[in-house]
């Protein structure tokens, strides 16, 4: 016997019993996005490694140790995308879509990071992401947050907390960076290996450390909010005013810095306590300098990504997935005998023409009545259509309600269509 090959660690199969939930969630979210004027962008899974190095930052967890990077057959270094913003900005510049215009973009797809697999932390995971280009004012920051709040509301989630912070301008961050280096240098013995390395290359990253031993040290560190430039301060105040006005609750988390280098001004996360330590479901912020840094014109931008695995796990934890009728067939067509099979397949096609939304399962593979009834019942269909010798001889189709006690009826083809019109 040959050995079985298994899936790669941290990469999940999403089985038929679950894909239904995915589809419901994806549809609800994309409907909201479209309702706010966003347009979908579909991007390659692979990009040149240099793109991610430039966008995400050389000294970040992702670029240092989490990318799936390899040389292609021509010796060019490529990476599976670890996030969507880099490819999105690349595409917008490449296709000239950022010239004097506002763009509101969303995408949905798989991302890849070589992380330590654990609950709700995978090596292939899926994000729905949003990016807005061409708006620098805090009104759009607020609208994006209101839209994400609508996501949770439509899905029935009540327990997500919004945390916001401002990273200020790059100039303000430079001043703050010095204070931070000074602070951590005075506490060198408490730093772990990663933080030691980052102390001079990228000290803000230390604040994003997941090492619990550093928690107190990080909590007592100087706060970025105390070093904000006037413009960023004003932007942050305006954002809060808009949110207060709209009645959206939030907390200010002065230690929120996000794991990527490209952010400035507004950053935010939606967090829950219901998923253990993997509590961030949705996260993002402003990245006003990135487009220019990648060779485009000076274009302000803001965006976020939400992790679909975590969102769906949360919906499951809250038991918000019961009773979905999404896949329930309307009709199970039973066909007993060869003659019935021929008539049955053409009947099924006629019904599909007549009712484009119809979910109809034809019983293929033969078998007696009893056996087919069992399958019909198990399918979850509401009604069974029955084609057997008697029905064929009378040019009739049997009709049975599988979910309610009712006498079996019998219809001609055209009467059946009329009857179904009254039901569907
Ligand atoms: P974390 O702090 O949990 O590592 P992150 O800051 O790396 O998250 P982002 O890069 O901002 O996350 O990605 C946005 C969202 O994508 C996260 O909030 C999370 O919901 C999801 N996500 C990120 N990495 C993973 C992963 N390895 N597995 C599952 N979901 C993920
Ligand atoms: Mg991460």
Short mmCIF file of C-alpha atoms and ligand atoms in Angstrom, two decimals:
data_model
loop_
_atom_site.label_atom_id
_atom_site.label_comp_id
_atom_site.label_asym_id
_atom_site.label_seq_id
_atom_site.Cartn_x
_atom_site.Cartn_y
_atom_site.Cartn_z
CA UNK A 1 0.00 0.00 0.00
CA UNK A 2 1.37 3.44 -0.85
CA UNK A 3 1.50 6.13 1.83
CA UNK A 4 -1.04 8.92 1.79
CA UNK A 5 0.10 12.45 1.04
CA UNK A 6 -1.27 15.05 3.40
CA UNK A 7 -1.86 18.77 3.10
CA UNK A 8 0.91 21.21 4.03
CA UNK A 9 0.97 22.22 7.70
CA UNK A 10 -0.96 25.41 8.30
CA UNK A 11 -2.88 25.12 5.02
CA UNK A 12 -6.51 24.16 5.37
CA UNK A 13 -9.03 22.41 3.20
CA UNK A 14 -12.35 24.15 3.52
CA UNK A 15 -14.82 21.30 3.26
CA UNK A 16 -18.29 21.43 1.66
CA UNK A 17 -20.06 21.69 5.03
CA UNK A 18 -18.08 24.90 5.71
CA UNK A 19 -17.86 26.53 2.29
CA UNK A 20 -21.51 27.42 2.60
CA UNK A 21 -20.71 29.70 5.55
CA UNK A 22 -17.83 31.22 3.67
CA UNK A 23 -20.09 32.01 0.75
CA UNK A 24 -22.74 33.60 2.95
CA UNK A 25 -20.14 35.78 4.70
CA UNK A 26 -18.39 36.74 1.48
CA UNK A 27 -21.66 37.69 -0.14
CA UNK A 28 -22.87 39.78 2.78
CA UNK A 29 -19.56 41.64 2.99
CA UNK A 30 -19.23 42.20 -0.74
CA UNK A 31 -22.82 43.52 -0.85
CA UNK A 32 -21.91 46.07 1.81
CA UNK A 33 -18.69 47.02 0.00
CA UNK A 34 -20.54 47.55 -3.25
CA UNK A 35 -23.12 49.57 -1.32
CA UNK A 36 -20.34 51.95 -0.20
CA UNK A 37 -19.01 52.33 -3.76
CA UNK A 38 -16.07 49.92 -3.71
CA UNK A 39 -14.94 47.99 -6.78
CA UNK A 40 -13.29 44.60 -6.78
CA UNK A 41 -9.70 44.01 -7.86
CA UNK A 42 -8.26 40.54 -8.52
CA UNK A 43 -4.51 40.19 -8.26
CA UNK A 44 -1.83 37.55 -8.83
CA UNK A 45 -0.80 35.36 -5.90
CA UNK A 46 2.85 35.82 -6.84
CA UNK A 47 4.79 39.08 -7.02
CA UNK A 48 8.45 39.97 -7.23
CA UNK A 49 10.04 39.62 -3.79
CA UNK A 50 11.42 43.15 -4.08
CA UNK A 51 7.89 44.57 -4.03
CA UNK A 52 7.18 43.17 -0.57
CA UNK A 53 10.62 44.14 0.72
CA UNK A 54 9.99 47.73 -0.30
CA UNK A 55 6.38 47.95 0.84
CA UNK A 56 6.26 45.96 4.05
CA UNK A 57 9.78 46.86 5.23
CA UNK A 58 12.95 44.79 5.44
CA UNK A 59 12.93 44.67 9.23
CA UNK A 60 9.48 43.21 9.84
CA UNK A 61 8.42 39.72 10.88
CA UNK A 62 6.82 39.16 7.52
CA UNK A 63 9.81 39.97 5.35
CA UNK A 64 12.44 38.61 7.72
CA UNK A 65 10.95 35.20 8.32
CA UNK A 66 7.44 34.66 7.06
CA UNK A 67 7.53 34.88 3.27
CA UNK A 68 7.34 31.92 0.92
CA UNK A 69 10.16 33.02 -1.36
CA UNK A 70 11.78 31.08 -4.19
CA UNK A 71 13.66 31.61 -7.43
CA UNK A 72 11.63 30.83 -10.54
CA UNK A 73 13.17 28.93 -13.45
CA UNK A 74 14.79 32.13 -14.70
CA UNK A 75 16.41 32.83 -11.36
CA UNK A 76 14.10 35.70 -10.45
CA UNK A 77 13.12 35.90 -6.77
CA UNK A 78 9.34 35.66 -6.34
CA UNK A 79 7.16 35.48 -3.24
CA UNK A 80 3.66 34.31 -2.51
CA UNK A 81 1.80 37.39 -1.35
CA UNK A 82 1.74 37.72 2.46
CA UNK A 83 -0.79 40.58 2.25
CA UNK A 84 -2.77 42.46 -0.37
CA UNK A 85 -1.80 46.12 -0.15
CA UNK A 86 1.55 45.77 -1.93
CA UNK A 87 0.07 44.10 -5.01
CA UNK A 88 -2.84 46.52 -5.00
CA UNK A 89 -0.64 49.62 -4.99
CA UNK A 90 1.62 48.05 -7.62
CA UNK A 91 -1.37 47.37 -9.88
CA UNK A 92 -2.95 50.80 -9.40
CA UNK A 93 0.31 52.52 -10.40
CA UNK A 94 1.03 50.10 -13.23
CA UNK A 95 -2.39 50.66 -14.81
CA UNK A 96 -2.38 54.41 -14.27
CA UNK A 97 -5.51 54.31 -12.11
CA UNK A 98 -4.39 56.90 -9.57
CA UNK A 99 -4.23 60.03 -11.70
CA UNK A 100 -6.33 62.81 -10.14
CA UNK A 101 -9.04 60.51 -9.03
CA UNK A 102 -10.44 58.73 -6.03
CA UNK A 103 -10.36 54.95 -6.10
CA UNK A 104 -12.18 52.66 -3.72
CA UNK A 105 -11.00 49.09 -4.09
CA UNK A 106 -11.68 45.75 -2.40
CA UNK A 107 -10.17 42.32 -2.88
CA UNK A 108 -10.64 38.85 -1.45
CA UNK A 109 -8.10 36.08 -1.53
CA UNK A 110 -5.50 33.78 -0.06
CA UNK A 111 -2.38 35.13 1.67
CA UNK A 112 0.69 33.15 2.69
CA UNK A 113 2.92 33.52 5.74
CA UNK A 114 5.35 31.01 7.16
CA UNK A 115 4.16 31.43 10.75
CA UNK A 116 3.96 28.93 13.56
CA UNK A 117 0.62 27.27 12.85
CA UNK A 118 -1.84 27.38 15.74
CA UNK A 119 -5.50 28.04 16.25
CA UNK A 120 -6.53 30.88 13.92
CA UNK A 121 -2.96 31.41 12.77
CA UNK A 122 -2.31 29.62 9.51
CA UNK A 123 0.20 29.58 6.68
CA UNK A 124 -2.45 30.03 4.05
CA UNK A 125 -5.28 32.27 5.18
CA UNK A 126 -7.80 34.52 3.51
CA UNK A 127 -8.36 38.23 3.70
CA UNK A 128 -10.96 40.62 2.45
CA UNK A 129 -9.13 43.87 2.04
CA UNK A 130 -10.10 47.44 1.24
CA UNK A 131 -7.98 50.33 -0.05
CA UNK A 132 -8.99 53.93 -0.74
CA UNK A 133 -6.70 56.17 -2.80
CA UNK A 134 -6.81 59.92 -3.19
CA UNK A 135 -8.42 61.02 0.09
CA UNK A 136 -6.36 62.55 2.87
CA UNK A 137 -9.11 63.76 5.21
CA UNK A 138 -10.33 62.02 8.33
CA UNK A 139 -13.90 61.68 7.03
CA UNK A 140 -12.91 58.68 4.94
CA UNK A 141 -11.06 57.13 7.90
CA UNK A 142 -14.31 57.43 9.83
CA UNK A 143 -16.47 56.07 7.03
CA UNK A 144 -14.22 53.04 6.67
CA UNK A 145 -14.63 52.33 10.38
CA UNK A 146 -18.38 52.78 10.14
CA UNK A 147 -18.43 50.36 7.21
CA UNK A 148 -16.51 47.72 9.19
CA UNK A 149 -18.96 48.23 12.07
CA UNK A 150 -21.74 47.53 9.58
CA UNK A 151 -19.99 44.27 8.62
CA UNK A 152 -20.31 43.04 12.20
CA UNK A 153 -23.84 44.33 12.56
CA UNK A 154 -25.02 42.54 9.41
CA UNK A 155 -23.33 39.33 10.51
CA UNK A 156 -24.85 39.61 13.99
CA UNK A 157 -21.55 40.08 15.88
CA UNK A 158 -21.72 42.20 18.99
CA UNK A 159 -18.47 41.61 20.83
CA UNK A 160 -15.82 43.26 18.69
CA UNK A 161 -13.96 46.19 20.16
CA UNK A 162 -12.55 48.98 18.02
CA UNK A 163 -9.09 50.24 19.01
CA UNK A 164 -7.57 53.26 17.32
CA UNK A 165 -4.29 55.13 17.46
CA UNK A 166 -2.32 57.63 15.43
CA UNK A 167 1.22 57.01 14.24
CA UNK A 168 1.70 60.62 13.20
CA UNK A 169 3.98 61.80 10.42
CA UNK A 170 7.34 60.24 9.64
CA UNK A 171 9.03 63.33 11.10
CA UNK A 172 7.14 63.01 14.38
CA UNK A 173 7.94 59.33 14.46
CA UNK A 174 11.65 60.08 14.08
CA UNK A 175 11.62 62.14 17.29
CA UNK A 176 9.62 59.49 19.07
CA UNK A 177 11.97 56.81 17.79
CA UNK A 178 14.89 58.46 19.56
CA UNK A 179 12.95 58.49 22.85
CA UNK A 180 12.07 54.87 22.35
CA UNK A 181 15.66 53.80 21.64
CA UNK A 182 16.74 55.68 24.75
CA UNK A 183 14.08 53.96 26.85
CA UNK A 184 14.81 50.46 25.61
CA UNK A 185 18.58 51.03 25.82
CA UNK A 186 18.12 51.81 29.49
CA UNK A 187 16.35 48.46 29.87
CA UNK A 188 18.57 46.37 27.63
CA UNK A 189 18.64 43.36 29.93
CA UNK A 190 14.87 42.93 29.55
CA UNK A 191 14.86 42.77 25.74
CA UNK A 192 14.61 39.44 23.89
CA UNK A 193 16.78 38.56 20.91
CA UNK A 194 14.40 39.94 18.26
CA UNK A 195 13.98 43.22 20.11
CA UNK A 196 17.75 43.57 20.56
CA UNK A 197 18.19 43.30 16.86
CA UNK A 198 15.42 45.84 16.23
CA UNK A 199 16.56 48.35 18.77
CA UNK A 200 18.39 50.34 16.12
CA UNK A 201 16.97 49.02 12.85
CA UNK A 202 13.26 49.36 13.66
CA UNK A 203 12.54 50.09 17.34
CA UNK A 204 8.80 50.71 16.84
CA UNK A 205 8.52 47.03 15.94
CA UNK A 206 9.40 46.17 19.54
CA UNK A 207 6.03 47.62 20.57
CA UNK A 208 4.36 45.07 18.29
CA UNK A 209 6.17 42.13 19.93
CA UNK A 210 4.00 39.15 20.86
CA UNK A 211 6.43 38.05 23.62
CA UNK A 212 4.52 38.16 26.94
CA UNK A 213 7.79 38.73 28.84
CA UNK A 214 8.03 42.17 27.25
CA UNK A 215 4.50 43.24 28.15
CA UNK A 216 5.29 45.42 31.16
CA UNK A 217 8.33 46.95 29.53
CA UNK A 218 6.22 47.89 26.50
CA UNK A 219 3.39 49.23 28.63
CA UNK A 220 5.74 51.64 30.35
CA UNK A 221 7.41 52.82 27.17
CA UNK A 222 6.99 56.45 26.04
CA UNK A 223 3.83 56.96 24.01
CA UNK A 224 3.75 58.00 20.41
CA UNK A 225 0.61 60.08 20.99
CA UNK A 226 2.70 62.47 23.11
CA UNK A 227 4.96 63.21 20.13
CA UNK A 228 2.37 63.73 17.39
CA UNK A 229 2.83 66.59 14.93
CA UNK A 230 0.05 69.19 14.81
CA UNK A 231 -1.45 68.00 11.54
CA UNK A 232 -1.67 64.39 12.72
CA UNK A 233 -3.06 65.49 16.05
CA UNK A 234 -5.77 67.45 14.29
CA UNK A 235 -6.51 64.54 11.96
CA UNK A 236 -6.84 62.20 14.93
CA UNK A 237 -9.13 64.62 16.78
CA UNK A 238 -11.31 64.97 13.73
CA UNK A 239 -11.56 61.23 13.36
CA UNK A 240 -12.72 60.96 16.96
CA UNK A 241 -15.24 63.72 16.43
CA UNK A 242 -16.73 61.92 13.41
CA UNK A 243 -16.88 58.64 15.32
CA UNK A 244 -18.46 60.26 18.37
CA UNK A 245 -20.98 61.96 16.15
CA UNK A 246 -21.92 58.70 14.46
CA UNK A 247 -22.12 56.93 17.81
CA UNK A 248 -19.40 54.40 17.06
CA UNK A 249 -17.63 53.28 20.23
CA UNK A 250 -13.84 52.94 20.29
CA UNK A 251 -10.92 52.92 22.66
CA UNK A 252 -7.61 54.65 22.09
CA UNK A 253 -4.77 52.16 22.34
CA UNK A 254 -1.53 54.18 22.44
CA UNK A 255 0.55 51.05 21.88
CA UNK A 256 -1.13 50.04 18.66
CA UNK A 257 1.56 50.26 15.97
CA UNK A 258 0.65 47.46 13.48
CA UNK A 259 3.11 44.94 12.10
CA UNK A 260 4.00 46.63 8.82
CA UNK A 261 6.12 49.70 8.19
CA UNK A 262 3.99 51.63 5.75
CA UNK A 263 1.41 53.16 8.08
CA UNK A 264 1.09 56.78 9.22
CA UNK A 265 -1.60 58.76 11.07
CA UNK A 266 -4.67 56.56 11.71
CA UNK A 267 -4.22 52.90 12.60
CA UNK A 268 -6.91 50.63 14.00
CA UNK A 269 -7.81 47.09 14.95
CA UNK A 270 -11.07 45.31 15.69
CA UNK A 271 -10.37 42.82 18.46
CA UNK A 272 -12.22 40.12 20.33
CA UNK A 273 -11.42 38.14 23.46
CA UNK A 274 -13.26 35.10 22.10
CA UNK A 275 -10.49 33.70 19.91
CA UNK A 276 -7.72 33.29 22.47
CA UNK A 277 -4.55 35.16 21.66
CA UNK A 278 -5.42 35.49 17.96
CA UNK A 279 -7.90 38.22 18.78
CA UNK A 280 -7.46 40.67 15.91
CA UNK A 281 -10.10 40.10 13.28
CA UNK A 282 -9.65 43.22 11.18
CA UNK A 283 -6.82 45.75 11.04
CA UNK A 284 -5.55 48.63 8.98
CA UNK A 285 -4.61 52.25 8.72
CA UNK A 286 -3.36 55.12 6.62
CA UNK A 287 -0.36 54.81 4.33
CA UNK A 288 -0.04 58.21 2.69
CA UNK A 289 3.58 57.81 1.59
CA UNK A 290 3.48 54.38 0.05
CA UNK A 291 2.26 55.12 -3.47
CA UNK A 292 4.99 57.69 -4.01
CA UNK A 293 7.57 55.40 -2.46
CA UNK A 294 6.68 52.83 -5.13
CA UNK A 295 7.13 55.29 -7.97
CA UNK A 296 3.58 56.64 -8.24
CA UNK A 297 2.44 60.22 -7.74
CA UNK A 298 1.91 61.57 -4.23
CA UNK A 299 -1.39 59.86 -3.30
CA UNK A 300 -2.87 59.58 0.17
CA UNK A 301 -4.28 56.16 0.97
CA UNK A 302 -5.97 54.17 3.69
CA UNK A 303 -7.00 50.55 3.94
CA UNK A 304 -7.57 47.48 6.05
CA UNK A 305 -7.72 43.71 5.84
CA UNK A 306 -9.93 41.32 7.70
CA UNK A 307 -9.05 37.69 8.32
CA UNK A 308 -11.84 35.48 7.09
CA UNK A 309 -10.76 32.40 9.09
CA UNK A 310 -10.92 34.40 12.31
CA UNK A 311 -14.19 36.06 11.38
CA UNK A 312 -15.80 32.72 10.58
CA UNK A 313 -14.38 31.12 13.74
CA UNK A 314 -15.93 33.95 15.71
CA UNK A 315 -19.28 33.50 14.00
CA UNK A 316 -19.08 29.80 14.85
CA UNK A 317 -18.13 30.53 18.45
CA UNK A 318 -21.16 32.79 18.72
CA UNK A 319 -23.33 30.13 17.05
CA UNK A 320 -24.46 32.50 14.36
CA UNK A 321 -24.39 29.89 11.65
CA UNK A 322 -27.37 27.77 12.48
CA UNK A 323 -30.27 27.20 10.14
CA UNK A 324 -28.74 28.47 6.97
CA UNK A 325 -30.96 27.35 4.10
CA UNK A 326 -28.47 28.49 1.48
CA UNK A 327 -27.83 25.04 0.00
CA UNK A 328 -31.21 23.44 0.66
CA UNK A 329 -32.56 22.01 -2.60
CA UNK A 330 -36.11 22.82 -3.58
CA UNK A 331 -36.71 19.61 -5.45
CA UNK A 332 -35.43 16.04 -5.54
CA UNK A 333 -36.44 14.32 -8.77
CA UNK A 334 -36.94 10.58 -8.40
CA UNK A 335 -36.76 8.50 -11.56
CA UNK A 336 -37.51 4.78 -11.49
CA UNK A 337 -36.85 2.82 -14.67
CA UNK A 338 -35.03 3.56 -17.91
CA UNK A 339 -37.91 5.35 -19.58
CA UNK A 340 -38.29 7.63 -16.55
CA UNK A 341 -34.61 8.52 -16.71
CA UNK A 342 -34.91 9.81 -20.27
CA UNK A 343 -38.08 11.81 -19.54
CA UNK A 344 -36.73 12.92 -16.18
CA UNK A 345 -33.53 14.53 -17.41
CA UNK A 346 -35.43 16.56 -19.99
CA UNK A 347 -38.04 17.54 -17.39
CA UNK A 348 -35.28 18.73 -15.07
CA UNK A 349 -33.75 20.89 -17.78
CA UNK A 350 -37.15 22.36 -18.63
CA UNK A 351 -37.70 23.28 -14.99
CA UNK A 352 -34.24 24.84 -14.79
CA UNK A 353 -35.08 26.94 -17.86
CA UNK A 354 -38.35 27.98 -16.30
CA UNK A 355 -36.91 28.77 -12.82
CA UNK A 356 -33.29 29.98 -13.07
CA UNK A 357 -32.88 30.05 -9.26
CA UNK A 358 -34.18 26.52 -8.85
CA UNK A 359 -32.10 24.09 -6.79
CA UNK A 360 -32.98 20.69 -8.17
CA UNK A 361 -31.24 17.38 -7.63
CA UNK A 362 -31.99 14.62 -10.11
CA UNK A 363 -31.61 11.12 -8.79
CA UNK A 364 -28.92 9.61 -11.00
CA UNK A 365 -27.68 6.07 -10.59
CA UNK A 366 -30.98 4.13 -10.52
CA UNK A 367 -32.43 2.23 -7.59
CA UNK A 368 -35.93 1.39 -6.35
CA UNK A 369 -38.54 3.77 -4.95
CA UNK A 370 -37.73 3.11 -1.33
CA UNK A 371 -34.07 3.78 -1.83
CA UNK A 372 -34.74 6.96 -3.82
CA UNK A 373 -37.19 8.26 -1.20
CA UNK A 374 -34.52 7.87 1.46
CA UNK A 375 -32.05 9.85 -0.64
CA UNK A 376 -34.71 12.49 -1.34
CA UNK A 377 -35.39 12.88 2.36
CA UNK A 378 -31.71 13.03 3.25
CA UNK A 379 -31.03 15.67 0.59
CA UNK A 380 -33.05 18.17 2.62
CA UNK A 381 -35.23 18.99 -0.40
CA UNK A 382 -38.67 20.42 0.24
CA UNK A 383 -40.45 18.49 -2.48
CA UNK A 384 -39.99 15.26 -4.38
CA UNK A 385 -41.01 14.87 -8.00
CA UNK A 386 -41.73 11.29 -8.90
CA UNK A 387 -41.44 9.65 -12.29
CA UNK A 388 -42.24 5.93 -12.28
CA UNK A 389 -44.05 3.54 -14.63
CA UNK A 390 -47.55 4.62 -13.48
CA UNK A 391 -46.75 8.32 -13.85
CA UNK A 392 -45.26 7.79 -17.30
CA UNK A 393 -48.24 5.73 -18.45
CA UNK A 394 -50.57 8.57 -17.36
CA UNK A 395 -48.28 11.35 -18.62
CA UNK A 396 -48.21 12.71 -15.09
CA UNK A 397 -45.56 13.69 -12.58
CA UNK A 398 -45.94 12.78 -8.92
CA UNK A 399 -45.46 15.62 -6.43
CA UNK A 400 -44.82 15.06 -2.74
CA UNK A 401 -44.11 17.46 0.09
CA UNK A 402 -41.18 15.92 1.97
CA UNK A 403 -41.38 18.20 4.99
CA UNK A 404 -45.10 18.33 5.75
CA UNK A 405 -47.74 15.62 5.93
CA UNK A 406 -49.77 16.09 2.74
CA UNK A 407 -51.32 13.64 0.25
CA UNK A 408 -49.21 13.03 -2.85
CA UNK A 409 -50.42 14.99 -5.87
CA UNK A 410 -50.12 14.43 -9.58
CA UNK A 411 -49.62 17.01 -12.35
CA UNK A 412 -49.10 17.26 -16.09
CA UNK A 413 -45.87 19.07 -17.07
CA UNK A 414 -47.60 22.39 -17.65
CA UNK A 415 -49.71 22.11 -14.50
CA UNK A 416 -46.58 21.28 -12.54
CA UNK A 417 -44.93 24.49 -13.75
CA UNK A 418 -47.99 26.50 -12.76
CA UNK A 419 -48.02 24.82 -9.36
CA UNK A 420 -44.30 25.50 -8.80
CA UNK A 421 -44.80 29.15 -9.78
CA UNK A 422 -47.20 29.47 -6.87
CA UNK A 423 -44.67 27.87 -4.52
CA UNK A 424 -41.29 29.34 -5.46
P1 LIG B 1 -1.36 39.31 14.01
O1 LIG B 1 -1.05 40.46 14.89
O2 LIG B 1 -2.50 38.46 14.51
O3 LIG B 1 -0.18 38.54 13.55
P2 LIG B 1 -1.10 40.94 11.71
O4 LIG B 1 -0.87 42.25 12.31
O5 LIG B 1 0.06 40.17 11.19
O6 LIG B 1 -1.94 40.00 12.69
P3 LIG B 1 -2.34 41.92 9.31
O7 LIG B 1 -1.16 41.70 8.49
O8 LIG B 1 -2.75 43.28 9.62
O9 LIG B 1 -2.26 41.04 10.63
O10 LIG B 1 -3.59 41.15 8.67
C1 LIG B 1 -4.93 41.53 8.88
C2 LIG B 1 -5.74 40.40 9.44
O11 LIG B 1 -5.49 39.18 8.74
C3 LIG B 1 -5.43 40.04 10.88
O12 LIG B 1 -6.08 40.91 11.74
C4 LIG B 1 -5.95 38.64 10.98
O13 LIG B 1 -7.36 38.64 11.14
C5 LIG B 1 -5.63 38.07 9.63
N1 LIG B 1 -4.39 37.29 9.69
C6 LIG B 1 -3.11 37.74 9.65
N2 LIG B 1 -2.23 36.73 9.72
C7 LIG B 1 -2.97 35.59 9.80
C8 LIG B 1 -2.66 34.19 9.87
N3 LIG B 1 -1.40 33.77 9.87
N4 LIG B 1 -3.68 33.31 9.94
C9 LIG B 1 -4.98 33.72 9.94
N5 LIG B 1 -5.33 35.01 9.85
C10 LIG B 1 -4.36 35.94 9.78
MG1 LIG B 2 1.28 38.71 12.10
#
